[in-house]
XYZ file of C-alpha atoms in Angstrom:
774
model
C 109.511 -87.343 -42.992
C 106.739 -84.391 -43.180
C 104.143 -87.244 -43.634
C 104.102 -87.972 -40.315
C 102.521 -85.352 -38.895
C 100.412 -86.150 -35.640
C 97.745 -84.975 -36.284
C 97.207 -87.443 -39.214
C 96.797 -90.248 -36.828
C 94.332 -88.414 -33.873
C 91.087 -89.711 -33.387
C 88.298 -88.100 -35.410
C 86.061 -85.622 -34.274
C 85.844 -83.355 -31.451
C 83.388 -83.152 -28.541
C 82.010 -80.143 -26.928
C 79.938 -82.027 -24.329
C 80.810 -81.140 -20.502
C 79.070 -84.659 -19.643
C 80.830 -87.311 -21.376
C 79.027 -91.006 -21.889
C 80.316 -94.124 -20.181
C 81.848 -95.077 -23.183
C 84.137 -91.606 -23.231
C 84.807 -91.740 -19.411
C 86.916 -94.923 -20.053
C 88.781 -93.459 -22.798
C 89.216 -90.399 -19.990
C 90.179 -92.969 -17.362
C 92.960 -93.735 -19.254
C 94.341 -89.446 -18.991
C 95.829 -89.853 -15.600
C 95.837 -88.507 -12.271
C 97.778 -84.818 -11.791
C 100.074 -85.129 -9.214
C 101.494 -81.608 -9.360
C 104.700 -79.788 -8.089
C 105.668 -79.367 -5.387
C 104.499 -76.184 -3.560
C 105.300 -74.229 -0.561
C 108.308 -71.947 0.635
C 108.631 -70.795 -3.195
C 110.180 -67.306 -2.777
C 111.769 -66.561 -5.895
C 110.057 -64.333 -8.784
C 109.076 -67.035 -10.952
C 104.857 -67.633 -11.927
C 104.175 -70.504 -11.320
C 101.863 -72.390 -12.984
C 100.193 -76.119 -13.211
C 102.972 -79.031 -14.379
C 101.919 -82.007 -13.816
C 102.857 -85.638 -15.244
C 99.592 -88.342 -16.266
C 99.472 -91.060 -13.607
C 96.957 -94.280 -13.699
C 94.294 -92.215 -12.361
C 91.528 -89.683 -13.789
C 92.402 -86.411 -14.908
C 89.196 -84.959 -16.401
C 86.228 -84.626 -13.565
C 82.853 -84.385 -14.048
C 81.453 -80.829 -15.260
C 84.522 -79.582 -17.435
C 84.677 -78.930 -20.461
C 86.734 -80.493 -23.065
C 86.414 -79.692 -26.849
C 89.264 -81.771 -27.877
C 91.400 -83.995 -26.287
C 94.645 -81.521 -26.339
C 92.771 -79.915 -23.257
C 89.851 -79.215 -21.204
C 88.341 -76.341 -18.946
C 87.568 -76.935 -15.361
C 84.526 -74.514 -13.648
C 86.983 -72.845 -11.937
C 88.540 -71.662 -15.146
C 91.539 -73.492 -15.315
C 93.158 -74.609 -18.967
C 94.777 -77.893 -18.604
C 96.579 -78.213 -22.075
C 97.557 -82.034 -22.726
C 101.780 -82.329 -23.823
C 102.585 -85.590 -25.691
C 105.946 -84.308 -26.387
C 108.770 -85.271 -24.577
C 110.028 -82.241 -21.802
C 114.139 -81.968 -21.990
C 114.750 -78.425 -21.420
C 113.601 -77.018 -24.806
C 110.216 -75.745 -23.218
C 108.013 -77.792 -25.593
C 105.134 -77.442 -23.129
C 105.169 -73.506 -22.966
C 105.571 -73.354 -27.275
C 102.283 -75.632 -27.433
C 100.005 -74.398 -24.783
C 100.685 -70.695 -26.153
C 99.435 -71.974 -29.460
C 96.131 -73.282 -27.875
C 95.942 -70.020 -26.026
C 95.843 -67.666 -28.063
C 93.241 -69.211 -30.183
C 91.049 -69.851 -27.164
C 91.822 -65.973 -26.174
C 92.823 -67.472 -22.549
C 94.150 -65.481 -19.461
C 97.648 -66.851 -19.450
C 98.041 -67.143 -15.777
C 95.488 -69.451 -15.566
C 96.792 -72.303 -17.977
C 98.819 -75.849 -16.796
C 100.337 -78.231 -18.562
C 99.755 -82.320 -18.498
C 102.665 -84.302 -19.888
C 100.202 -87.498 -20.309
C 101.587 -91.186 -20.519
C 101.745 -93.346 -23.725
C 97.987 -93.298 -25.460
C 97.434 -94.560 -29.167
C 94.849 -92.120 -28.748
C 97.907 -89.515 -28.810
C 98.826 -90.674 -32.639
C 102.379 -90.716 -33.141
C 104.364 -90.399 -30.164
C 107.994 -88.754 -30.926
C 110.114 -85.591 -30.311
C 112.998 -84.929 -32.160
C 113.734 -83.492 -35.817
C 112.414 -79.782 -34.076
C 108.510 -80.903 -35.234
C 107.354 -80.282 -32.779
C 106.011 -76.694 -33.382
C 105.517 -77.075 -36.731
C 103.716 -80.330 -36.497
C 101.598 -79.381 -34.211
C 100.634 -75.191 -35.090
C 97.833 -75.830 -36.980
C 95.808 -78.953 -35.170
C 96.217 -77.126 -31.754
C 95.418 -73.422 -33.408
C 92.276 -75.287 -35.289
C 91.682 -77.308 -31.598
C 91.824 -73.554 -29.987
C 89.300 -71.617 -32.226
C 87.263 -74.745 -31.808
C 86.990 -74.116 -28.180
C 86.712 -70.258 -28.484
C 83.305 -70.606 -30.652
C 81.811 -72.666 -28.825
C 82.285 -70.789 -25.631
C 81.162 -68.008 -27.569
C 78.165 -69.315 -28.532
C 77.215 -70.542 -25.255
C 78.384 -67.073 -23.361
C 76.144 -65.887 -25.245
C 73.119 -67.354 -24.703
C 74.316 -67.020 -21.038
C 74.022 -63.242 -21.524
C 71.072 -63.408 -23.301
C 72.423 -61.578 -26.318
C 73.453 -62.663 -30.146
C 76.668 -64.338 -30.839
C 77.585 -61.550 -33.360
C 77.513 -59.378 -30.223
C 80.394 -60.980 -28.186
C 84.168 -61.333 -28.765
C 86.432 -63.560 -26.310
C 89.450 -62.062 -24.306
C 91.515 -62.958 -21.347
C 89.633 -66.370 -20.093
C 86.345 -63.662 -20.964
C 83.724 -63.738 -23.396
C 83.021 -60.241 -23.283
C 79.653 -58.557 -25.101
C 79.405 -54.180 -24.686
C 79.597 -53.832 -20.897
C 78.818 -57.321 -20.002
C 81.353 -60.079 -19.341
C 80.821 -64.176 -18.262
C 84.104 -65.659 -17.238
C 85.215 -69.367 -18.881
C 85.056 -70.714 -15.422
C 81.490 -69.743 -15.150
C 80.280 -70.645 -18.198
C 81.601 -74.256 -18.204
C 79.861 -74.569 -14.585
C 76.659 -72.835 -15.437
C 76.235 -73.723 -19.639
C 75.445 -76.688 -21.817
C 78.181 -76.616 -23.497
C 76.516 -79.590 -26.263
C 77.719 -78.510 -29.327
C 79.762 -80.980 -31.224
C 82.404 -80.458 -34.301
C 83.495 -83.429 -36.776
C 86.926 -84.299 -38.017
C 85.640 -82.208 -41.424
C 84.370 -79.294 -38.638
C 88.104 -78.887 -37.543
C 89.876 -78.779 -41.012
C 88.016 -75.914 -41.797
C 87.745 -74.286 -38.969
C 89.423 -70.798 -39.594
C 92.179 -69.265 -37.024
C 93.004 -66.191 -36.451
C 95.469 -63.856 -38.881
C 98.898 -62.891 -37.233
C 97.411 -59.724 -37.078
C 95.083 -60.627 -34.248
C 97.593 -63.166 -31.903
C 98.035 -61.921 -28.585
C 100.364 -63.724 -26.937
C 102.309 -66.102 -29.901
C 105.382 -64.361 -30.920
C 105.431 -62.174 -26.916
C 107.493 -62.376 -23.826
C 106.378 -64.592 -21.924
C 107.321 -66.492 -18.287
C 107.634 -70.511 -19.215
C 105.331 -72.750 -17.568
C 108.018 -75.118 -16.307
C 110.848 -73.313 -15.347
C 109.447 -73.151 -11.159
C 109.442 -76.732 -11.474
C 112.805 -77.421 -12.657
C 113.815 -74.121 -10.013
C 113.013 -75.779 -6.859
C 113.655 -79.585 -7.616
C 109.563 -80.108 -8.013
C 110.332 -81.742 -11.508
C 110.052 -85.321 -11.774
C 112.695 -86.930 -14.070
C 113.208 -90.813 -14.330
C 115.721 -91.525 -11.945
C 113.253 -89.952 -9.580
C 110.705 -92.726 -9.923
C 110.250 -95.167 -6.927
C 107.932 -97.862 -6.038
C 107.278 -99.692 -2.616
C 109.278 -103.417 -2.912
C 111.318 -102.372 -5.892
C 114.636 -103.132 -6.364
C 117.681 -101.805 -7.668
C 119.657 -103.442 -10.857
C 123.164 -102.270 -12.909
C 123.670 -103.742 -15.985
C 127.195 -105.657 -16.674
C 127.668 -104.795 -20.580
C 129.596 -107.025 -22.641
C 132.291 -105.933 -24.877
C 130.404 -105.719 -27.876
C 126.785 -104.345 -28.985
C 126.343 -107.320 -31.059
C 126.863 -111.113 -30.564
C 128.392 -111.445 -27.237
C 127.601 -114.064 -24.954
C 127.675 -114.928 -21.589
C 130.371 -118.053 -20.803
C 130.156 -117.985 -17.403
C 129.684 -115.572 -14.029
C 131.425 -115.672 -11.102
C 129.768 -113.632 -8.372
C 131.927 -114.987 -5.241
C 133.153 -111.890 -4.498
C 129.938 -109.551 -4.954
C 128.426 -111.227 -2.110
C 130.826 -109.504 0.511
C 128.662 -106.311 -0.215
C 125.937 -105.463 1.943
C 122.755 -105.323 0.335
C 123.588 -107.643 -2.555
C 120.783 -110.306 -3.950
C 121.761 -111.991 -7.102
C 123.055 -111.445 -10.583
C 120.854 -112.695 -13.270
C 122.041 -113.161 -16.937
C 118.940 -111.759 -19.437
C 117.144 -113.721 -22.127
C 116.077 -111.095 -24.950
C 114.204 -112.441 -28.149
C 114.425 -108.958 -29.555
C 118.607 -108.781 -30.082
C 118.938 -105.334 -27.840
C 120.818 -106.443 -25.334
C 122.437 -109.554 -26.555
C 124.874 -111.017 -23.201
C 123.586 -109.013 -20.374
C 124.105 -109.487 -17.180
C 121.681 -107.236 -14.329
C 123.567 -107.311 -10.544
C 120.274 -106.856 -8.429
C 120.836 -104.900 -4.961
C 118.564 -103.388 -1.981
C 120.307 -100.224 -3.558
C 121.784 -98.625 -6.069
C 124.790 -97.956 -4.292
C 125.158 -101.949 -3.451
C 124.112 -102.860 -6.698
C 127.189 -100.669 -8.523
C 129.709 -101.481 -5.803
C 128.862 -105.597 -6.255
C 128.900 -104.556 -9.853
C 132.500 -104.341 -9.753
C 133.502 -107.178 -8.198
C 131.261 -109.607 -10.357
C 133.289 -111.504 -12.870
C 131.905 -112.135 -15.746
C 133.375 -114.491 -18.944
C 131.885 -113.025 -22.457
C 132.939 -114.653 -25.391
C 132.409 -111.174 -27.919
C 131.296 -110.805 -31.207
C 132.779 -110.169 -34.064
C 133.526 -106.269 -34.069
C 135.706 -107.109 -30.972
C 138.559 -105.754 -32.640
C 136.889 -102.735 -34.861
C 138.268 -99.214 -34.860
C 137.375 -95.701 -36.203
C 139.738 -95.704 -38.807
C 138.415 -99.668 -39.477
C 134.951 -97.499 -39.865
C 136.317 -94.682 -41.981
C 138.732 -96.224 -44.524
C 135.013 -98.769 -44.713
C 133.737 -95.589 -45.822
C 135.763 -94.955 -48.238
C 136.218 -98.193 -49.960
C 132.227 -97.996 -50.695
C 132.483 -93.957 -51.805
C 134.169 -95.955 -54.032
C 132.898 -98.766 -54.937
C 129.673 -96.920 -57.339
C 127.460 -99.194 -57.264
C 126.504 -98.696 -53.481
C 124.196 -96.603 -51.922
C 121.192 -94.639 -52.797
C 120.981 -92.436 -55.548
C 118.978 -89.103 -54.129
C 118.487 -85.910 -56.190
C 119.506 -87.419 -59.588
C 119.075 -84.228 -61.874
C 120.269 -84.751 -65.234
C 123.020 -83.650 -66.874
C 125.368 -84.706 -64.127
C 127.881 -86.825 -66.097
C 128.042 -84.480 -68.845
C 128.568 -81.527 -66.579
C 131.768 -83.113 -65.129
C 132.607 -84.543 -68.811
C 132.550 -80.673 -70.332
C 133.999 -79.338 -67.185
C 136.742 -76.546 -67.891
C 137.699 -77.126 -64.084
C 137.051 -79.785 -60.962
C 137.481 -79.360 -58.227
C 137.460 -82.179 -54.917
C 137.679 -82.853 -51.346
C 137.287 -85.444 -48.882
C 135.818 -84.435 -45.264
C 135.259 -86.269 -42.167
C 133.664 -86.291 -39.011
C 134.371 -88.394 -35.702
C 132.136 -90.306 -33.531
C 130.243 -87.967 -31.106
C 128.498 -89.122 -28.013
C 125.167 -87.838 -26.380
C 126.481 -87.703 -22.632
C 123.533 -86.184 -21.278
C 123.382 -84.701 -18.084
C 120.885 -87.546 -16.514
C 122.161 -91.227 -17.935
C 119.724 -93.514 -18.884
C 117.887 -95.413 -16.600
C 114.087 -97.037 -16.197
C 111.647 -98.571 -13.613
C 110.151 -101.454 -15.186
C 106.758 -103.501 -13.659
C 103.965 -105.534 -14.143
C 100.473 -104.395 -12.384
C 97.356 -105.988 -13.054
C 98.693 -107.747 -15.822
C 99.729 -104.269 -17.267
C 103.609 -103.604 -18.136
C 104.629 -100.057 -16.512
C 107.820 -99.087 -17.689
C 108.673 -95.496 -15.956
C 111.280 -93.188 -17.898
C 112.161 -90.367 -19.346
C 111.450 -90.898 -23.374
C 111.560 -89.499 -26.741
C 110.165 -91.726 -29.235
C 107.423 -93.596 -26.872
C 105.693 -95.345 -30.215
C 109.123 -97.108 -31.273
C 110.193 -98.709 -27.683
C 106.650 -100.004 -26.939
C 106.423 -102.908 -29.976
C 109.794 -104.009 -28.820
C 108.670 -104.109 -25.082
C 105.940 -105.878 -26.050
C 107.988 -108.460 -27.873
C 110.700 -108.674 -25.346
C 107.898 -109.304 -22.861
C 105.473 -111.700 -25.072
C 102.927 -109.073 -24.651
C 100.987 -107.161 -26.812
C 101.761 -104.053 -27.587
C 98.256 -102.233 -25.443
C 99.754 -104.272 -22.149
C 102.724 -101.428 -21.916
C 102.570 -98.705 -21.088
C 105.133 -95.233 -20.789
C 104.840 -93.396 -18.009
C 105.944 -89.941 -18.078
C 109.241 -87.941 -16.474
C 111.298 -84.913 -17.432
C 114.099 -86.001 -19.592
C 117.498 -84.715 -17.959
C 118.931 -84.110 -21.614
C 117.704 -86.035 -24.318
C 119.588 -84.808 -27.678
C 118.239 -87.755 -30.075
C 119.272 -90.338 -27.347
C 116.110 -90.966 -25.707
C 114.549 -91.430 -29.196
C 116.312 -94.777 -28.927
C 114.462 -96.357 -25.929
C 116.528 -99.243 -25.770
C 117.495 -98.815 -22.031
C 114.120 -99.749 -21.193
C 113.953 -103.205 -22.374
C 117.020 -104.770 -19.773
C 114.971 -103.345 -17.257
C 111.420 -104.931 -18.297
C 113.338 -108.357 -19.013
C 114.971 -108.129 -15.218
C 111.899 -107.304 -13.914
C 109.840 -110.287 -15.363
C 112.819 -113.075 -14.630
C 112.626 -111.494 -10.828
C 108.753 -110.886 -10.591
C 109.380 -107.616 -8.841
C 109.636 -104.267 -9.751
C 112.972 -103.399 -10.927
C 115.277 -100.066 -11.228
C 117.896 -100.010 -13.365
C 120.335 -97.680 -13.537
C 123.243 -96.510 -15.262
C 126.505 -95.108 -15.014
C 128.036 -92.458 -16.636
C 130.576 -95.101 -18.278
C 127.200 -97.924 -18.968
C 125.564 -94.909 -20.942
C 129.037 -94.103 -22.471
C 129.001 -97.866 -23.825
C 125.364 -98.369 -24.618
C 125.482 -95.303 -26.619
C 123.551 -94.996 -29.261
C 126.646 -92.477 -30.766
C 126.552 -89.878 -33.793
C 128.580 -92.391 -36.297
C 132.230 -91.375 -37.556
C 131.005 -90.353 -41.733
C 133.267 -89.514 -44.543
C 132.056 -87.405 -47.613
C 133.907 -86.835 -51.068
C 132.105 -83.810 -52.787
C 133.037 -82.655 -56.443
C 131.758 -79.199 -57.877
C 132.272 -78.832 -61.983
C 132.961 -75.652 -63.383
C 132.889 -74.128 -66.984
C 134.973 -72.111 -68.926
C 133.977 -68.741 -67.210
C 134.506 -69.900 -63.672
C 130.867 -70.592 -62.803
C 129.761 -74.237 -61.237
C 128.003 -76.119 -63.939
C 127.559 -79.087 -61.619
C 127.941 -81.251 -58.174
C 128.125 -84.254 -56.849
C 127.959 -85.518 -53.037
C 129.383 -89.015 -51.791
C 128.485 -89.741 -47.857
C 128.492 -92.610 -45.842
C 127.979 -92.921 -42.179
C 126.304 -95.308 -39.723
C 122.466 -94.926 -40.265
C 120.718 -94.792 -37.241
C 117.099 -95.097 -39.224
C 118.613 -98.362 -41.207
C 118.778 -100.119 -37.439
C 116.372 -98.843 -35.502
C 113.181 -97.811 -37.683
C 113.492 -98.964 -41.595
C 109.980 -98.023 -41.984
C 110.781 -94.594 -42.361
C 113.066 -95.311 -45.121
C 112.470 -94.032 -48.654
C 113.734 -95.463 -51.643
C 115.906 -93.259 -54.169
C 115.879 -92.823 -57.987
C 118.023 -96.185 -58.209
C 115.325 -98.000 -56.137
C 117.562 -98.406 -53.120
C 116.586 -96.903 -49.704
C 118.117 -94.512 -48.010
C 118.105 -92.539 -44.215
C 116.388 -89.846 -44.598
C 118.125 -88.609 -41.275
C 121.164 -89.236 -42.376
C 121.205 -87.478 -45.523
C 119.012 -84.264 -44.210
C 121.408 -81.102 -45.278
C 122.533 -82.183 -49.116
C 119.551 -81.587 -50.223
C 120.572 -77.676 -50.481
C 119.278 -74.936 -52.289
C 122.444 -74.196 -53.887
C 121.788 -73.235 -58.159
C 124.826 -75.327 -58.886
C 123.924 -77.095 -62.348
C 122.666 -80.436 -62.363
C 123.407 -81.825 -58.473
C 123.236 -86.135 -57.394
C 123.706 -86.806 -54.174
C 124.670 -90.483 -52.990
C 124.037 -91.612 -49.497
C 125.387 -94.861 -48.084
C 124.883 -97.009 -45.189
C 128.459 -98.057 -43.632
C 127.800 -101.501 -42.941
C 130.096 -101.730 -40.405
C 129.272 -99.075 -38.206
C 125.825 -100.333 -38.199
C 127.244 -103.688 -36.962
C 129.945 -101.827 -34.089
C 127.309 -100.231 -31.880
C 123.784 -98.863 -32.262
C 124.043 -95.397 -34.459
C 121.926 -93.190 -33.255
C 120.065 -89.992 -33.762
C 121.759 -86.938 -32.258
C 120.744 -83.181 -32.360
C 120.767 -82.295 -36.131
C 121.098 -86.043 -36.988
C 122.647 -86.186 -40.602
C 122.644 -82.077 -41.189
C 125.411 -81.874 -38.277
C 127.722 -83.699 -40.432
C 126.728 -83.570 -43.619
C 126.576 -79.456 -43.134
C 130.274 -79.573 -41.968
C 131.152 -80.931 -45.144
C 128.753 -78.810 -46.997
C 129.708 -75.819 -46.297
C 133.058 -76.365 -46.187
C 133.172 -77.170 -49.239
C 131.216 -74.148 -50.875
C 133.876 -71.986 -48.783
C 136.993 -73.577 -50.199
C 134.967 -73.948 -54.115
C 134.463 -70.112 -53.675
C 138.360 -69.266 -52.620
C 139.523 -71.882 -55.721
C 136.835 -69.333 -57.844
C 138.671 -66.590 -56.557
C 135.431 -65.341 -54.842
C 134.302 -63.898 -51.912
C 132.749 -67.067 -49.661
C 129.693 -64.742 -48.698
C 129.027 -63.355 -52.675
C 129.800 -66.643 -53.756
C 126.812 -68.149 -52.228
C 124.823 -64.990 -52.518
C 125.074 -65.612 -56.367
C 124.073 -68.809 -56.275
C 121.041 -68.852 -53.810
C 118.407 -68.090 -56.733
C 114.789 -68.867 -56.071
C 113.902 -70.538 -59.341
C 113.324 -73.866 -60.445
C 113.234 -76.000 -57.579
C 114.768 -73.543 -55.332
C 111.835 -71.535 -55.684
C 109.878 -72.639 -52.451
C 106.881 -73.401 -52.075
C 103.385 -73.206 -49.775
C 103.013 -73.333 -47.194
C 106.733 -74.647 -45.383
C 109.211 -72.502 -48.038
C 107.672 -69.924 -49.004
C 110.144 -67.437 -50.772
C 112.566 -70.767 -51.141
C 116.498 -69.852 -51.393
C 115.563 -65.793 -51.352
C 114.956 -66.744 -47.618
C 118.312 -68.252 -47.044
C 120.000 -65.390 -48.769
C 118.235 -63.186 -46.764
C 119.855 -64.102 -43.491
C 122.775 -64.217 -45.297
C 123.255 -60.460 -46.398
C 121.709 -59.812 -42.658
C 124.805 -61.470 -41.339
C 127.466 -60.283 -43.224
C 126.050 -56.402 -42.057
C 125.891 -57.615 -38.487
C 129.248 -59.587 -38.409
C 131.254 -56.830 -39.850
C 132.352 -58.907 -42.662
C 135.252 -57.042 -44.690
C 136.777 -55.777 -41.844
C 140.538 -55.547 -41.171
C 141.026 -57.891 -38.208
C 144.139 -58.511 -35.902
C 146.764 -61.161 -36.685
C 146.303 -64.192 -36.481
C 142.193 -63.951 -36.700
C 139.565 -64.202 -39.018
C 136.320 -64.408 -39.996
C 134.653 -67.410 -41.659
C 130.600 -68.277 -42.671
C 128.638 -70.899 -43.023
C 124.470 -71.821 -43.631
C 121.733 -73.771 -44.075
C 118.187 -74.304 -44.268
C 118.481 -76.491 -40.940
C 116.621 -80.356 -40.735
C 114.348 -80.468 -43.801
C 114.059 -79.360 -47.022
C 110.251 -78.850 -47.002
C 110.314 -77.941 -43.265
C 113.449 -75.483 -43.596
C 114.781 -73.041 -41.089
C 117.041 -70.173 -42.860
C 120.225 -70.086 -40.512
C 123.162 -67.920 -41.183
C 126.601 -67.932 -39.199
C 130.229 -66.100 -38.813
C 132.311 -66.886 -36.393
C 135.424 -65.449 -35.355
C 138.456 -67.265 -34.046
C 141.964 -66.514 -33.599
C 144.284 -69.208 -33.578
C 147.502 -69.668 -31.386
C 150.040 -70.898 -34.175
C 152.626 -72.042 -31.634
C 150.129 -74.165 -29.540
C 147.400 -74.351 -32.224
C 144.835 -73.810 -29.909
C 141.579 -71.710 -31.380
C 139.931 -69.559 -29.492
C 136.069 -68.805 -30.851
C 135.686 -65.343 -29.908
C 132.350 -64.455 -31.028
C 129.259 -66.502 -33.508
C 126.655 -64.193 -35.226
C 123.621 -65.947 -36.167
C 120.758 -65.273 -38.053
C 117.591 -67.053 -38.043
C 114.237 -67.214 -40.490
C 111.627 -69.922 -38.267
C 109.124 -68.305 -39.271
C 106.209 -67.245 -36.902
C 108.501 -67.457 -33.894
C 105.865 -68.601 -30.487
C 107.891 -68.230 -27.543
C 110.524 -65.883 -28.360
C 112.828 -66.354 -24.978
C 112.181 -69.854 -25.469
C 113.632 -69.490 -29.320
C 116.396 -67.710 -28.810
C 117.541 -70.655 -25.831
C 117.250 -73.205 -28.408
C 119.312 -71.361 -31.074
C 121.947 -70.119 -28.516
C 122.111 -74.174 -27.223
C 122.058 -75.584 -30.425
C 124.722 -73.169 -31.735
C 127.103 -74.323 -28.615
C 126.510 -78.074 -29.471
C 127.801 -77.070 -32.627
C 130.481 -75.267 -31.711
C 131.043 -78.293 -29.001
C 131.196 -80.897 -31.524
C 133.449 -78.669 -33.695
C 136.125 -77.865 -30.994
C 135.791 -80.068 -28.009
C 134.203 -83.184 -28.357
C 134.221 -86.201 -30.497
C 135.449 -89.758 -29.590
C 137.185 -92.949 -31.574
C 136.381 -96.531 -31.442
C 139.414 -99.232 -30.747
C 138.703 -103.021 -29.771
C 134.873 -102.449 -30.840
C 134.127 -99.395 -27.916
C 134.641 -95.573 -27.871
C 138.071 -94.757 -26.341
C 136.327 -92.118 -23.742
C 134.476 -93.367 -21.373
C 133.787 -90.483 -19.120
C 134.120 -86.737 -18.650
C 137.704 -87.057 -17.778
C 138.421 -87.755 -21.281
C 134.957 -86.749 -23.241
C 135.090 -83.501 -23.140
C 131.962 -81.418 -24.107
C 132.833 -77.276 -24.278
C 132.714 -75.858 -20.771
C 131.363 -72.226 -19.691
C 134.688 -70.685 -20.024
C 135.144 -71.421 -23.628
C 131.828 -69.999 -24.808
C 131.783 -66.643 -27.017
C 130.502 -63.604 -27.363
C 126.952 -64.487 -29.082
C 125.146 -62.105 -31.122
C 121.723 -63.569 -32.502
C 118.570 -62.020 -34.471
C 115.542 -63.374 -35.818
C 113.654 -61.985 -39.055
C 110.859 -60.912 -38.438
C 107.911 -63.298 -39.943
C 104.060 -64.637 -40.081
C 105.390 -67.556 -42.105
C 104.312 -71.185 -40.693
C 106.635 -71.773 -37.950
C 109.857 -73.962 -38.327
C 111.866 -76.067 -36.014
C 114.252 -74.485 -33.278
C 116.057 -77.090 -31.641
C 118.884 -78.173 -34.109
C 119.536 -75.987 -37.563
C 122.222 -73.806 -35.706
C 123.946 -77.018 -34.537
C 124.560 -77.484 -37.763
C 125.938 -74.372 -38.815
C 128.908 -73.204 -36.295
C 131.342 -76.079 -37.250
C 131.783 -74.840 -40.571
C 131.664 -71.546 -40.045
C 134.535 -72.013 -37.078
C 136.797 -74.349 -39.929
C 136.292 -71.722 -43.032
C 137.306 -68.692 -40.170
C 140.386 -70.651 -39.301
C 141.320 -70.565 -43.077
C 140.731 -66.699 -43.188
C 142.964 -66.334 -39.673
C 145.932 -68.759 -40.643
C 145.518 -69.791 -44.352
C 145.413 -73.699 -43.720
C 142.397 -75.751 -44.114
C 140.570 -77.498 -41.683
C 138.602 -80.789 -43.140
C 137.950 -82.907 -39.975
C 136.174 -82.428 -36.730
C 136.800 -81.917 -34.186
C 139.706 -79.919 -34.706
C 142.354 -80.451 -32.399
C 145.053 -77.770 -31.676
C 147.119 -80.936 -32.915
C 145.792 -80.935 -36.491
C 145.974 -77.291 -36.405
C 150.076 -77.476 -36.275
C 150.023 -80.170 -38.291
C 148.317 -78.261 -40.926
C 150.776 -75.471 -40.258
C 153.657 -77.333 -40.290
C 152.217 -79.268 -43.911
């Protein structure tokens, strides 16, 4: 997926002209107006920098310096960085702005963020895959360097010295005992230098030793507004004349139709207006109705009284077990799926093996349950459809919205809001479609709000999965070959098939649903078969969920590597280290995976030291290990985890006592944000391993609210020890990799503690008791 860099879609060239011509002025006018943060009465000790969301007015005023579309400098010295990534708690704006500010030699206190609306000029607008810093580091660094170069040249002219005598520091150009601020250069100077796209690509950036902001502790620019309530989320969106809607969701995701609606009882609710049936040409919301009212309270109350007679689709009787059983059948059908990583000699390795070790693994359905249930406000204004909502992948849903509304794509714009949790759910913007259709049918703005139950029933969950792992051993007990068969519902197949490459047998595969399988172990010939579970795809719309395929793939892979080590009579860490050889395809390559498997071995060695691996532990207490390259093989984030658990043999309860994690993510741009990302990702993985998970029954998830679906609580958070490897290599992703290691580390620790192996998550007390009694 790395080929889809944002900067491949950027407009060509950069400008350093303070006064734009009329054509550029039209482009600027689409940038949007800063509505700004609430300012008065803030007493906590936070540094407040500007944090804004674009609205349909001007941002860039005449007389500013805009060297690239990614930022501009005001005459008063304020530096406004445009953020095209979604903010959902990960401080992405702070990280991206620091990249620009470091190269620009900016005063951090003068930096502000502007979260932009959808526009083709921003290129591919998607926030996911832990891509944001990785894909933007080089282009934003070069953008900052271009501005610094132009400011030094113009500052030197104003100071009457040669540019060679000048340097930029802290938003000033300095020459000996003379200096001039960036603001003064912008207001007094003539910034007319232009750079071509080729100039930008050749723009040198500073060596790591000269960085003054990247890698240093700093305040996140978005924290004050989140703390005092100034941040605007989708639920905050309002417009004059809007009505509220609550969806009535059919019993199956696909194929349902409405026979009849009886809203007589709902008419007693004050504020209730009507119930409308949606006609959706995109098949995003087939068989849907929407209750319309003056307020959400009224819509919510009336919705409980409306009776709908549905004809359900074909999956009304499908269960979780049906999906898993279908996965087994697919795995046992040799012609199914896409063949990946097809090394020569796999069959020979197994035919000649002195010993073959094989195990199966299961993961169950996982929901997103983000804090803010999905919602959207939609209306038409001056011939353009405005969609106000939080979203992670604007470029994906805008074509769907255009088709649903019967308009051209340039007649749809998504206004930007913070996300009250994303975790991959808002990569799929399907929830905006019913809002737009309802607004079009009524001819007025509609604010569609989902309850928690609605949100769960319409979620794009992580599909249940079934995997079969096999390893061949030679006569000396060393791995001689490996096979991995993995099946689940595929989100990319059903939502973004244009992202699907083909395997060695010319069959397409979902890269997000097999990431993690291309491991860096040297195990002899290796073959992976990725199989789409078509029954899962038909029952619900599988979704991208934090770490996507890597989460469930690595549970099987690292559980299996642990079992294989014990099968071979080896220590689990030593077994892995012996296979992490930086040679052949595992040697790594510039720029993203320099060092290859040796860097994964390094984090594994370090976590062994930090965790006290091999120490004597109390009874029924154990340590388990897992490691990963994170998300994508060509942007590896080397991660290793040791989990310490204690198990109550009577109740089967597993207590996670401590997590030790070591991460090599190359250059760490924003250390505090990086730590928060690893902590959050690790705990998400723990939650899926021990606390979360549901089953499908009669075509729907059985758990529909947080009374039945129980994510990890604060009381369950273990002690955590985190360490980052100091590095100046390419910065890679941090939002997801730690999610992939905690689950298998816990399962492996349970085996160390009580000698039983759990091959299914979530790991329930009943499953532990059953394993002990088996």
